Coordinates of C-alpha atoms in Angstrom, one line a residue:
X1482 CA -2.0 -37.0 0.5
X1483 CA -4.1 -34.9 3.5
X1484 CA -2.3 -32.4 4.3
X1485 CA -2.9 -31.8 0.3
X1486 CA -6.5 -31.5 0.6
X1487 CA -6.4 -29.6 3.9
X1488 CA -4.1 -27.1 1.7
X1489 CA -5.6 -26.4 -1.1
X1490 CA -9.1 -26.3 0.4
X1491 CA -7.6 -23.5 3.1
X1492 CA -6.7 -21.8 -0.5
X1493 CA -10.2 -22.9 -2.3
X1494 CA -12.0 -21.2 0.8
X1495 CA -9.7 -18.1 1.1
X1496 CA -10.4 -17.6 -3.0
X1497 CA -14.6 -17.8 -2.4
X1498 CA -14.5 -15.9 0.8
X1499 CA -12.5 -13.1 -0.1
X1500 CA -14.0 -13.3 -3.6
X1501 CA -17.7 -12.5 -1.7
X1502 CA -16.8 -10.2 0.2
X1503 CA -14.8 -7.9 -2.5
X1504 CA -18.4 -8.6 -4.7
X1505 CA -20.6 -7.5 -1.4
X1506 CA -17.5 -4.9 0.0
X1507 CA -17.6 -6.7 3.3
X1508 CA -13.8 -7.0 5.2
X1509 CA -12.3 -9.1 4.7
X1510 CA -10.1 -10.3 7.3
X1511 CA -13.2 -10.1 10.0
X1512 CA -15.5 -12.5 8.1
X1513 CA -12.2 -14.7 7.6
X1514 CA -11.9 -15.4 10.9
X1515 CA -15.4 -16.1 11.3
X1516 CA -15.7 -18.4 9.2
X1517 CA -12.5 -20.0 10.6
X1518 CA -14.3 -19.8 13.7
X1519 CA -17.7 -21.3 12.8
X1520 CA -15.7 -24.5 10.3
X1521 CA -13.5 -25.7 13.0
X1522 CA -16.2 -26.7 15.3
X1523 CA -17.6 -28.9 12.0
X1524 CA -17.0 -32.5 12.0
X1525 CA -14.8 -33.3 10.2
X1526 CA -12.6 -30.7 9.6
X1527 CA -8.6 -31.1 11.0
X1528 CA -7.8 -29.2 14.5
X1529 CA -5.2 -27.0 13.0
X1530 CA -2.7 -25.7 15.4
X1531 CA -0.4 -23.0 14.5
X1532 CA 3.1 -23.7 15.5
X1533 CA 5.7 -20.5 16.3
X1534 CA 8.3 -21.0 13.8
X1535 CA 6.2 -21.9 11.4
X1536 CA 4.9 -18.5 10.8
X1537 CA 8.0 -16.6 12.8
X1538 CA 10.3 -18.3 9.8
X1539 CA 7.7 -19.2 6.9
X1540 CA 4.8 -16.6 7.1
X1541 CA 6.1 -13.5 8.4
X1542 CA 9.3 -12.4 6.6
X1543 CA 7.6 -12.5 2.4
X1544 CA 4.4 -11.0 4.5
X1545 CA 6.7 -8.3 5.8
X1546 CA 9.0 -8.1 2.6
X1547 CA 5.4 -8.2 0.2
X1548 CA 3.8 -4.7 2.4
X1549 CA 8.0 -2.7 2.5
X1550 CA 7.5 -3.2 -1.4
X1551 CA 4.3 -1.0 -1.8
X1552 CA 6.3 1.6 0.7
X1553 CA 8.1 4.7 0.0
X1554 CA 11.5 4.7 1.5
X1555 CA 10.6 8.8 1.4
X1556 CA 7.6 8.3 3.9
X1557 CA 9.4 6.5 5.9
X1558 CA 12.4 8.3 6.7
X1559 CA 9.4 11.3 6.7
X1560 CA 7.5 10.1 9.7
X1561 CA 10.7 8.6 12.0
X1562 CA 9.5 9.9 14.9
X1563 CA 6.6 9.1 14.9
X1564 CA 7.7 5.0 13.8
X1565 CA 9.7 5.7 16.6
X1566 CA 7.0 6.6 18.6
X1567 CA 4.0 3.8 17.7
X1568 CA 6.8 1.2 17.7
X1569 CA 9.4 1.7 20.0
X1570 CA 8.0 3.3 22.9
X1571 CA 4.2 1.8 22.3
X1572 CA 4.8 -1.8 22.7
X1573 CA 7.1 -0.6 25.5
X1574 CA 4.0 0.9 27.3
X1575 CA 1.3 -1.3 26.0
X1576 CA 3.1 -4.0 27.5
X1577 CA 3.6 -3.0 30.6
X1578 CA -0.7 -1.6 30.9
X1579 CA -1.7 -5.0 29.4
X1580 CA 1.0 -7.1 31.8
X1581 CA 0.0 -4.8 34.9
X1582 CA -3.6 -6.0 34.6
X1583 CA -3.4 -9.1 33.5
X1584 CA -1.5 -9.7 36.8
X1585 CA -4.3 -8.1 38.7
X1586 CA -6.8 -10.0 37.1
X1587 CA -5.2 -13.5 37.2
X1588 CA -4.6 -14.7 40.7
X1589 CA -0.8 -16.4 41.1
X1590 CA 0.2 -15.7 37.8
X1591 CA 4.3 -14.3 38.0
X1592 CA 4.3 -10.8 36.9
X1593 CA 6.8 -11.5 33.9
X1594 CA 4.2 -14.3 32.7
X1595 CA 1.7 -11.3 32.3
X1596 CA 4.1 -9.5 31.4
X1597 CA 4.9 -11.4 28.3
X1598 CA 1.4 -11.6 27.5
X1599 CA 2.0 -7.6 27.4
X1600 CA 4.2 -8.4 24.3
X1601 CA 2.6 -10.3 23.0
X1602 CA -0.5 -8.4 22.4
X1603 CA 1.1 -5.1 22.0
X1604 CA 2.4 -5.1 18.1
X1605 CA -0.2 -4.2 15.6
X1606 CA -0.3 -7.0 12.6
X1607 CA 1.2 -5.5 9.2
X1608 CA -1.4 -7.3 7.3
X1609 CA -4.3 -6.1 9.3
X1610 CA -2.9 -2.6 9.4
X1611 CA -3.2 -3.3 5.3
X1612 CA -5.8 -5.5 4.8
X1613 CA -8.7 -3.5 6.1
X1614 CA -6.8 0.1 5.5
X1615 CA -6.9 -0.9 1.0
X1616 CA -10.1 -2.0 1.4
X1617 CA -11.7 1.1 4.2
X1618 CA -9.7 3.5 1.9
X1619 CA -8.4 5.5 5.1
X1620 CA -6.8 8.7 4.7
X1621 CA -3.5 8.5 2.9
X1622 CA -1.7 10.1 6.3
X1623 CA -3.1 7.5 8.2
X1624 CA -2.9 4.1 6.1
X1625 CA 1.2 4.8 6.1
X1626 CA 1.7 5.9 9.6
X1627 CA 0.0 2.6 10.4
X1628 CA 1.5 0.5 8.1
X1629 CA 5.3 2.1 9.0
X1630 CA 4.4 1.5 12.4
X1631 CA 3.2 -2.5 11.9
X1632 CA 6.7 -2.7 9.8
X1633 CA 8.9 -2.5 12.9
X1634 CA 6.6 -2.7 16.2
X1635 CA 7.0 -6.9 15.4
X1636 CA 10.5 -6.1 16.1
X1637 CA 10.0 -4.8 19.3
X1638 CA 7.1 -6.7 20.4
X1639 CA 9.5 -10.1 20.7
X1640 CA 12.4 -8.7 22.0
X1641 CA 10.2 -7.7 24.9
X1642 CA 8.5 -10.9 25.2
X1643 CA 12.1 -12.1 25.2
X1644 CA 13.2 -10.6 28.0
X1645 CA 10.0 -11.2 30.5
X1646 CA 11.0 -15.1 29.5
X1647 CA 14.1 -14.8 30.4
X1648 CA 12.4 -13.2 33.9
X1649 CA 10.3 -16.4 34.2
X1650 CA 13.6 -17.9 35.3
X1651 CA 16.5 -15.6 35.7
X1652 CA 17.2 -11.7 36.8
X1653 CA 17.7 -9.4 33.7
X1654 CA 19.7 -6.5 34.3
X1655 CA 18.9 -3.1 32.7
X1656 CA 22.1 -3.2 31.1
X1657 CA 22.1 -6.6 29.9
X1658 CA 18.3 -5.7 28.2
X1659 CA 20.0 -2.5 26.8
X1660 CA 21.9 -3.8 25.4
X1661 CA 20.3 -6.9 23.6
X1662 CA 17.7 -4.3 22.0
X1663 CA 20.5 -1.9 20.7
X1664 CA 22.4 -5.4 19.1
X1665 CA 18.6 -5.9 17.4
X1666 CA 18.4 -2.5 15.6
X1667 CA 22.0 -2.8 14.6
X1668 CA 22.5 -5.3 13.7
X1669 CA 19.8 -6.0 11.7
X1670 CA 20.5 -3.0 10.0
X1671 CA 24.2 -4.4 9.1
X1672 CA 22.3 -7.6 7.9
X1673 CA 19.2 -6.6 6.3
X1674 CA 21.7 -3.9 4.5
X1675 CA 24.4 -6.1 3.8
X1676 CA 21.8 -8.1 2.4
X1677 CA 19.8 -5.9 -0.3
X1678 CA 23.3 -4.3 -1.2
X1679 CA 24.5 -8.1 -2.5
X1680 CA 21.3 -8.6 -3.8
X1681 CA 21.2 -5.5 -5.9
X1682 CA 24.5 -6.7 -7.5
X1683 CA 23.5 -9.6 -8.7
X1684 CA 19.8 -8.5 -10.2
X1685 CA 22.4 -5.4 -11.9
X1686 CA 23.6 -8.8 -14.0
X1687 CA 20.1 -10.4 -14.0
X1688 CA 18.1 -10.8 -17.2
X1689 CA 15.6 -12.7 -17.0
X1690 CA 11.9 -11.6 -14.7
X1691 CA 11.9 -15.1 -13.8
X1692 CA 15.6 -15.3 -12.4
X1693 CA 14.8 -11.8 -10.5
X1694 CA 11.7 -13.0 -9.2
X1695 CA 13.0 -15.7 -7.7
X1696 CA 16.1 -13.5 -6.3
X1697 CA 13.0 -11.4 -4.6
X1698 CA 11.2 -15.3 -3.5
X1699 CA 14.8 -15.6 -1.4
X1700 CA 15.4 -12.0 0.2
X1701 CA 13.8 -11.5 3.3
X1702 CA 15.4 -15.1 4.5
X1703 CA 18.1 -14.6 3.4
X1704 CA 17.9 -11.2 5.5
X1705 CA 15.8 -13.4 8.1
X1706 CA 18.1 -16.3 9.1
X1707 CA 20.7 -14.8 9.7
X1708 CA 19.7 -12.1 11.7
X1709 CA 18.4 -14.9 13.9
X1710 CA 21.3 -16.4 14.1
X1711 CA 23.9 -13.6 15.7
X1712 CA 20.7 -12.7 17.8
X1713 CA 19.6 -9.5 16.3
X1714 CA 16.2 -8.7 14.4
X1715 CA 15.0 -10.8 11.7
X1716 CA 11.7 -8.8 11.6
X1717 CA 13.4 -5.1 11.1
X1718 CA 16.1 -7.4 8.7
X1719 CA 13.6 -8.1 6.3
X1720 CA 12.1 -4.1 6.5
X1721 CA 15.5 -3.1 5.6
X1722 CA 16.5 -5.4 2.7
X1723 CA 12.9 -5.1 1.9
X1724 CA 12.5 -1.3 1.6
X1725 CA 16.4 -0.6 0.6
X1726 CA 15.5 -3.3 -2.4
X1727 CA 12.5 -0.9 -3.4
X1728 CA 14.5 2.0 -3.6
X1729 CA 17.0 0.4 -5.9
X1730 CA 14.8 -1.5 -8.1
X1731 CA 14.6 1.3 -10.9
X1732 CA 18.1 1.1 -11.3
X1733 CA 19.2 -2.3 -11.3
X1734 CA 15.9 -4.6 -12.3
X1735 CA 14.7 -4.6 -15.5
X1736 CA 11.0 -3.3 -16.6
X1737 CA 9.4 -6.5 -16.9
X1738 CA 10.7 -8.1 -13.9
X1739 CA 9.9 -5.3 -12.0
X1740 CA 6.1 -6.3 -13.7
X1741 CA 7.0 -9.4 -13.3
X1742 CA 7.8 -9.2 -9.5
X1743 CA 5.0 -7.1 -8.5
X1744 CA 2.1 -9.4 -9.9
X1745 CA 3.8 -12.4 -8.7
X1746 CA 3.9 -10.6 -5.1
X1747 CA 0.4 -9.3 -4.9
X1748 CA -0.5 -13.3 -5.9
X1749 CA 1.9 -14.5 -2.4
X1750 CA 0.3 -11.6 -0.4
X1751 CA -3.2 -12.3 -1.2
X1752 CA -2.7 -16.2 -0.5
X1753 CA -0.8 -15.9 2.8
X1754 CA -3.0 -12.7 4.2
X1755 CA -5.6 -14.2 3.7
X1756 CA -5.2 -18.2 5.1
X1757 CA -4.1 -16.4 8.0
X1758 CA -7.2 -14.7 9.1
X1759 CA -8.6 -17.7 7.9
X1760 CA -6.5 -19.5 9.9
X1761 CA -6.7 -17.2 13.4
X1762 CA -10.2 -18.1 13.6
X1763 CA -10.0 -21.7 13.4
X1764 CA -8.1 -21.7 16.6
X1765 CA -10.9 -21.5 19.0
X1766 CA -11.1 -25.4 19.3
X1767 CA -7.7 -26.2 20.3
X1768 CA -7.5 -23.3 23.3
X1769 CA -11.0 -24.1 24.5
X1770 CA -9.9 -27.5 25.4
X1771 CA -6.6 -26.4 26.9
X1772 CA -8.7 -24.8 29.3
X1773 CA -10.5 -27.5 30.7
X1774 CA -6.1 -28.5 32.1
X1775 CA -6.1 -24.7 33.2
X1776 CA -7.9 -25.4 36.3
X1777 CA -9.0 -21.9 36.2
X1778 CA -12.8 -20.8 36.5
X1779 CA -14.7 -19.3 33.1
X1780 CA -15.6 -16.3 34.6
X1781 CA -12.4 -16.0 35.9
X1782 CA -11.2 -16.9 32.2
X1783 CA -13.3 -14.0 30.6
X1784 CA -12.2 -11.3 33.4
X1785 CA -9.1 -12.2 32.3
X1786 CA -9.5 -12.0 28.8
X1787 CA -11.3 -9.0 28.6
X1788 CA -9.6 -6.6 30.4
X1789 CA -7.2 -8.3 28.1
X1790 CA -9.0 -6.3 25.4
X1791 CA -9.8 -3.4 27.3
X1792 CA -6.1 -2.9 28.3
X1793 CA -4.9 -2.8 25.0
X1794 CA -7.4 -0.6 23.3
X1795 CA -6.6 1.7 26.2
X1796 CA -3.3 1.6 26.2
X1797 CA -3.6 2.7 22.3
X1798 CA -5.5 5.2 23.2
X1799 CA -4.0 6.9 26.0
X1800 CA -0.8 6.5 24.1
X1801 CA -1.5 8.6 21.3
X1802 CA -3.7 11.6 22.5
X1803 CA -1.4 11.8 25.6
X1804 CA 1.7 12.0 23.3
X1805 CA -0.4 14.5 21.0
X1806 CA -0.9 17.1 23.9
X1807 CA 3.1 16.9 24.7
X1808 CA 4.4 17.6 21.1
X1809 CA 1.9 20.4 20.6
X1810 CA 3.6 21.8 24.6
X1811 CA 7.1 21.0 23.2
X1812 CA 9.5 22.9 20.7
X1813 CA 8.6 24.5 17.1
X1814 CA 9.4 21.1 15.7
X1815 CA 7.8 18.7 17.5
X1816 CA 4.5 20.6 16.8
X1817 CA 5.3 19.6 13.2
X1818 CA 4.5 16.2 14.7
X1819 CA 1.4 16.4 15.9
X1820 CA -2.0 14.4 15.0
X1821 CA -4.8 16.6 14.4
X1822 CA -7.5 15.1 16.5
X1823 CA -9.2 13.2 14.0
X1824 CA -6.2 11.4 12.9
X1825 CA -5.4 10.3 16.4
X1826 CA -9.1 9.5 16.8
X1827 CA -8.0 7.1 13.2
X1828 CA -5.1 5.6 14.6
X1829 CA -6.2 5.2 18.0
X1830 CA -8.5 2.7 16.9
X1831 CA -7.2 1.7 14.6
X1832 CA -4.8 -1.2 16.0
X1833 CA -6.1 -4.3 14.6
X1834 CA -4.3 -7.5 15.4
X1835 CA -2.6 -10.3 14.3
X1836 CA -1.0 -13.4 13.1
X1837 CA 1.9 -12.2 14.7
X1838 CA 0.0 -12.2 18.3
X1839 CA -0.9 -15.0 18.1
X1840 CA 2.7 -16.9 16.8
X1841 CA 4.7 -15.1 19.7
X1842 CA 2.0 -16.3 22.3
X1843 CA 3.3 -19.6 21.0
X1844 CA 7.0 -18.8 22.7
X1845 CA 5.7 -18.2 26.2
X1846 CA 7.0 -21.7 28.2
X1847 CA 4.7 -24.3 27.8
X1848 CA 5.6 -25.6 31.6
X1849 CA 3.8 -22.2 33.3
X1850 CA 0.3 -23.3 34.3
X1851 CA -1.5 -20.5 32.9
X1852 CA -0.1 -20.7 29.5
X1853 CA -3.6 -21.4 28.2
X1854 CA -5.3 -18.6 30.0
X1855 CA -2.8 -16.3 28.1
X1856 CA -3.2 -17.9 24.9
X1857 CA -7.0 -17.4 25.1
X1858 CA -6.5 -14.2 26.0
X1859 CA -3.7 -13.5 23.8
X1860 CA -6.8 -15.1 20.7
X1861 CA -9.2 -12.3 22.1
X1862 CA -7.7 -9.7 21.3
X1863 CA -7.2 -10.6 18.1
X1864 CA -10.5 -11.7 17.8
X1865 CA -12.1 -9.0 19.4
X1866 CA -9.3 -5.7 17.9
X1867 CA -10.2 -7.0 14.4
X1868 CA -14.4 -7.6 14.9
X1869 CA -15.0 -4.5 17.2
X1870 CA -12.1 -2.7 16.0
X1871 CA -12.7 -3.5 12.4
X1872 CA -15.8 -3.3 11.9
X1873 CA -16.4 0.2 13.4
X1874 CA -13.5 1.7 11.2
X1875 CA -15.8 2.7 8.9
X1876 CA -18.5 4.3 10.8
X1877 CA -15.6 6.4 12.2
X1878 CA -13.8 6.8 9.1
X1879 CA -17.3 8.8 8.2
X1880 CA -18.1 10.3 11.5
X1881 CA -14.4 12.2 11.9
X1882 CA -14.7 13.7 8.1
X1883 CA -11.2 12.9 7.2
X1884 CA -10.8 12.6 2.9
X1885 CA -9.8 9.6 2.3
X1886 CA -7.1 9.3 -0.8
X1887 CA -8.4 11.3 -4.0
X1888 CA -8.5 9.0 -6.8
X1889 CA -8.8 12.7 -9.2
X1890 CA -6.1 14.8 -7.2
X1891 CA -4.0 11.1 -8.1
X1892 CA -4.5 11.4 -11.5
X1893 CA -3.7 15.9 -11.5
X1894 CA -0.7 14.3 -9.9
X1895 CA 0.3 11.7 -12.2
X1896 CA -0.6 13.7 -15.3
X1897 CA 1.9 16.6 -14.4
X1898 CA 4.9 14.2 -13.6
X1899 CA 3.7 12.2 -16.8
X1900 CA 4.1 15.7 -18.7
X1901 CA 7.8 16.5 -17.5
X1902 CA 8.6 12.3 -17.7
X1903 CA 7.6 13.6 -21.7
X1904 CA 9.1 16.7 -21.6
X1905 CA 12.7 14.7 -20.5
X1906 CA 12.0 11.8 -23.4
X1907 CA 12.1 14.9 -26.1
X1908 CA 14.7 16.1 -25.3
X1909 CA 17.0 13.1 -24.9
X1910 CA 15.6 12.2 -28.2
X1911 CA 16.6 15.6 -29.5
X1912 CA 20.5 14.8 -28.2
X1913 CA 20.0 11.6 -29.9
X1914 CA 18.5 12.6 -33.7
X1915 CA 21.5 12.7 -36.1
X1916 CA 19.6 12.8 -39.1
X1917 CA 20.1 9.0 -40.2
X1918 CA 16.9 7.5 -38.7
X1919 CA 15.0 5.9 -41.1
X1920 CA 11.9 8.0 -42.5
X1921 CA 9.2 8.1 -39.6
X1922 CA 11.3 6.4 -36.7
X1923 CA 11.9 9.9 -34.9
X1924 CA 8.2 11.2 -34.9
X1925 CA 6.6 8.0 -34.4
X1926 CA 9.3 7.8 -30.9
X1927 CA 7.9 11.5 -30.3
X1928 CA 3.6 11.1 -31.1
X1929 CA 3.7 8.6 -29.2
X1930 CA 5.6 10.3 -25.7
X1931 CA 3.3 12.6 -26.8
X1932 CA 0.3 10.5 -26.8
X1933 CA 1.0 9.6 -23.8
X1934 CA 1.6 12.6 -22.0
X1935 CA -1.6 13.9 -23.4
X1936 CA -3.7 10.3 -22.3
X1937 CA -3.2 11.7 -18.7
X1938 CA -4.7 15.0 -18.9
X1939 CA -7.8 13.7 -20.7
X1940 CA -8.7 11.8 -17.6
X1941 CA -9.3 14.7 -15.6
X1942 CA -11.7 16.4 -18.0
X1943 CA -15.1 15.6 -19.3
X1944 CA -15.8 15.1 -22.6
X1945 CA -18.6 16.9 -25.2
X1946 CA -21.4 14.6 -24.9
X1947 CA -21.4 11.9 -27.2
X1948 CA -17.8 12.1 -28.2
X1949 CA -14.5 10.6 -27.2
X1950 CA -11.4 11.9 -26.1
X1951 CA -8.6 10.8 -28.5
X1952 CA -6.9 8.2 -25.4
X1953 CA -10.5 6.2 -25.7
X1954 CA -10.9 6.3 -29.6
X1955 CA -7.5 4.8 -29.5
X1956 CA -7.9 2.5 -26.7
X1957 CA -11.1 1.3 -28.0
X1958 CA -10.1 1.2 -31.9
X1959 CA -6.3 -1.1 -30.8
X1960 CA -8.8 -3.4 -28.7
X1961 CA -10.6 -4.8 -31.1
X1962 CA -7.2 -4.6 -33.3
X1963 CA -5.9 -6.8 -31.5
X1964 CA -8.9 -8.9 -30.6
X1965 CA -8.8 -9.8 -34.4
X1966 CA -5.1 -10.2 -33.9
X1967 CA -5.5 -12.4 -32.1
X1968 CA -7.9 -14.6 -33.8
X1969 CA -5.4 -15.2 -36.4
X1970 CA -2.9 -16.4 -34.0
X1971 CA -5.0 -18.9 -31.9
X1972 CA -6.7 -20.4 -35.4
X1973 CA -3.1 -21.0 -36.3
X1974 CA -2.5 -22.3 -33.1
X1975 CA -5.7 -24.9 -33.6
X1976 CA -4.7 -25.6 -37.2
X1977 CA -1.1 -26.1 -36.3
X1978 CA 0.1 -24.1 -39.0
X1979 CA 3.7 -23.0 -36.8
X1980 CA 5.5 -23.8 -33.4
X1981 CA 4.2 -24.0 -30.4
X1982 CA 7.0 -21.5 -28.9
X1983 CA 6.7 -19.2 -32.1
X1984 CA 2.5 -19.0 -31.4
X1985 CA 3.2 -18.6 -27.5
X1986 CA 5.6 -15.6 -28.3
X1987 CA 3.1 -14.3 -30.7
X1988 CA 0.3 -13.7 -28.2
X1989 CA 2.6 -12.9 -25.8
X1990 CA 3.3 -9.7 -28.2
X1991 CA -0.7 -9.0 -27.9
X1992 CA -0.9 -9.1 -24.4
X1993 CA 1.4 -7.3 -23.9
X1994 CA 0.3 -3.9 -25.8
X1995 CA -2.9 -4.3 -24.7
X1996 CA -1.8 -4.8 -21.0
X1997 CA 0.3 -1.3 -21.3
X1998 CA -3.1 0.7 -23.6
X1999 CA -3.1 4.3 -21.8
X2000 CA -6.6 3.7 -20.3
X2001 CA -8.0 4.0 -16.2
X2002 CA -11.3 2.6 -16.3
X2003 CA -11.8 3.5 -12.4
X2004 CA -10.9 7.3 -13.5
X2005 CA -13.5 7.3 -16.0
X2006 CA -16.3 5.8 -13.7
X2007 CA -15.2 8.3 -11.1
X2008 CA -18.4 11.2 -10.1
X2009 CA -15.7 14.3 -8.3
X2010 CA -18.0 16.0 -6.3
X2011 CA -15.2 18.6 -5.3
X2012 CA -12.8 20.6 -7.4
X2013 CA -9.6 20.3 -8.2
X2014 CA -8.4 23.0 -6.2
X2015 CA -4.0 23.9 -6.1
X2016 CA -1.9 22.3 -3.8
X2017 CA -2.0 23.8 -0.5
X2018 CA 2.2 23.9 -1.0
X2019 CA 4.1 27.0 -1.8
X2020 CA 4.5 27.0 -5.2
X2021 CA 8.3 27.4 -6.6
X2022 CA 7.2 28.9 -10.1
X2023 CA 6.6 33.1 -10.2
X2024 CA 4.4 32.8 -12.2
X2025 CA 1.8 30.7 -10.7
X2026 CA 2.9 33.0 -7.4
X2027 CA 1.1 35.8 -9.0
X2028 CA -1.4 34.7 -10.9
X2029 CA -5.2 34.7 -9.5
X2030 CA -6.1 31.6 -7.7
X2031 CA -8.0 31.0 -10.7
X2032 CA -11.9 29.0 -10.5
X2033 CA -13.8 26.8 -12.7
X2034 CA -15.9 29.1 -15.4
X2035 CA -16.7 26.5 -18.0
X2036 CA -17.0 28.1 -21.1
X2037 CA -19.3 27.1 -23.5
X2038 CA -16.6 26.3 -26.1
X2039 CA -13.3 27.2 -28.1
X2040 CA -13.4 30.4 -28.8
X2041 CA -11.0 29.8 -31.8
X2042 CA -12.1 26.4 -32.9
X2043 CA -15.5 28.0 -33.9
X2044 CA -13.7 30.4 -35.8
X2045 CA -11.8 28.0 -37.5
X2046 CA -14.9 25.3 -37.0
X2047 CA -12.7 22.5 -35.4
X2048 CA -13.8 20.6 -32.5
X2049 CA -11.9 19.9 -28.6
X2050 CA -11.3 17.8 -26.3
X2051 CA -11.2 19.9 -22.7
X2052 CA -10.8 24.4 -22.7
X2053 CA -8.2 25.8 -20.5
X2054 CA -9.4 29.9 -19.3
X2055 CA -6.2 32.0 -19.6
X2056 CA -6.0 34.2 -16.3
X2057 CA -4.4 37.2 -17.7
X2058 CA -6.9 37.7 -20.9
X2059 CA -10.0 35.4 -20.0
X2060 CA -9.2 34.1 -23.6
X2061 CA -10.4 30.4 -23.8
X2062 CA -9.0 27.8 -25.9
X2063 CA -9.0 24.3 -26.2
X2064 CA -6.4 21.9 -24.9
X2065 CA -3.1 20.0 -26.0
X2066 CA -5.2 17.0 -26.4
X2067 CA -7.2 18.4 -28.9
X2068 CA -5.7 19.0 -32.9
X2069 CA -5.6 22.9 -32.9
X2070 CA -4.0 23.1 -29.7
X2071 CA -5.2 26.8 -29.2
X2072 CA -4.7 27.9 -25.9
X2073 CA -1.0 26.8 -26.2
X2074 CA -0.9 28.6 -30.0
X2075 CA -2.3 31.8 -27.0
X2076 CA -0.1 31.8 -25.4
X2077 CA 3.0 31.4 -28.5
X2078 CA 1.5 34.5 -29.7
X2079 CA 0.9 36.8 -26.2
X2080 CA 2.9 35.3 -23.4
X2081 CA 0.2 35.2 -21.1
X2082 CA 2.0 32.5 -18.6
X2083 CA -1.0 31.0 -16.5
X2084 CA -3.8 29.1 -17.7
X2085 CA -6.7 27.2 -14.8
X2086 CA -8.9 24.7 -16.4
X2087 CA -12.0 25.8 -17.2
X2088 CA -13.7 22.0 -17.3
X2089 CA -16.7 21.3 -14.7
X2090 CA -15.4 20.5 -11.0
X2091 CA -11.8 20.8 -12.1
X2092 CA -10.1 24.4 -10.1
X2093 CA -6.1 23.5 -11.6
X2094 CA -3.6 25.9 -12.9
X2095 CA -1.0 25.6 -14.8
X2096 CA 2.1 27.6 -16.4
X2097 CA 3.6 27.2 -19.9
X2098 CA 6.4 29.4 -19.2
X2099 CA 8.3 26.6 -16.6
X2100 CA 5.9 23.0 -16.7
X2101 CA 4.5 23.1 -13.5
X2102 CA 1.2 22.9 -11.9
X2103 CA -0.7 24.7 -9.5

């Protein structure tokens, strides 16, 4: 009964605090840590002890799996050098630096014990990095690097911790340490890859979204537990399994299974990652009470905790900027991997620690005399990095001037992809049509495909004053129609005029259609301050390479629409002759008609704040 009440109270507290942070724009992890620490001193609040096995075996695997589900395998391979440097070399460097500082500041502590603390605080936390990064809108390259680093460095840190703890009772040789590390990596890759291969085969035979989601729930544990059993890295095995299944997902899962799994894991990850930060804060009273038995003076404890925090932050700065300097002085391939100074600054400062650090600290032997001091030092590093670095990251992001991910640029690329996908679908439709289809079926399929593509392009520009785009009009009217349809079904339910299963299925069909409407409210509210300039990459299309760069010169009207007395949605300017025509979402599609008549290949958007070009011949954006 008491445990149930504690868990319910924990979930409610997480929901309330996270909701307030979302409403007021506060950094959720920081507020949860502070709230947990404050609540821990309230009379009646139970003493919460963070058990290492609960976190390492119960919480960490699903959190890592949820993070890998959002990770691109292509980006992961593209950043492999940075990942190795930040996830392995930096972990070892931080372990040595923090261990040396602790050994100097805490007389009598064994060097192996001090190195164990260094290994505990070495890995930044994937949960902290992704949670704070999403809130701040970090530049995409920085956020991606932090998440990828945090997925792998836990394995390196736990291996380093195992070696340090072993060294307290025996002296492992360098070959033993190297062999243990190699097997931890190789074994994890083998186990994770095998689990992913088996689960992919299972998923390919499942059509029930509930059963498919159930498979995803056990996937992290199926990878973690066997890997740990054979003394490989369970953390790395979960990462391998998650990345592989995410890559194979479009081929082995149904669409409904992917949607169901994504929504379910968003909820699970939200509860777990936020509850972890709240529990971190609630550890404070237990750590303070343990100091009374340690026999270390208060000023010495303060010095050790402050030294560990400063050494942790400084070690990351020295390593990141030192590595950038070495890469800059290396070969051409190495220079391509160099981080710019603003990126290096953000990566250096965004090294928040989290749940893995506190869980790993519990693995320090209980018979160690200085154990409570080391535990408090680990807690100080976690809270200190979250409060100091996390609270100042918004200022630093603004100071360095790196742009966050641009929703408008993302929309432009989404429109290009949507156009290519629509074209492929229409080509496939043409191959399948036999002429025996019922009247109107082929036309409806073709209209639906084209409408989805047009909707993506419509979100990029601004319609005329007091004029809706066709997609916005469709959305507004269809939502009202679906509301009326839902009212009829609800009345039938209330009056008992149909079986419950029939009513549930009818409501589900309406809800599904409403959730899939081509609409994006965030983009409607977006105020862009800069033009959507062509991407710096060299275009493959010869027409785009030879055409002028193009600038946005908004015209007053579509020339042909004025003659015909019709209306338009958005405008395009021909870069060959300057003709201004309306887009494909417009009723008359005069820009496309101009290309058909004159053969001029490239147009530029004539919408305010846009400067992207489009080649009619090769269907390429530039």
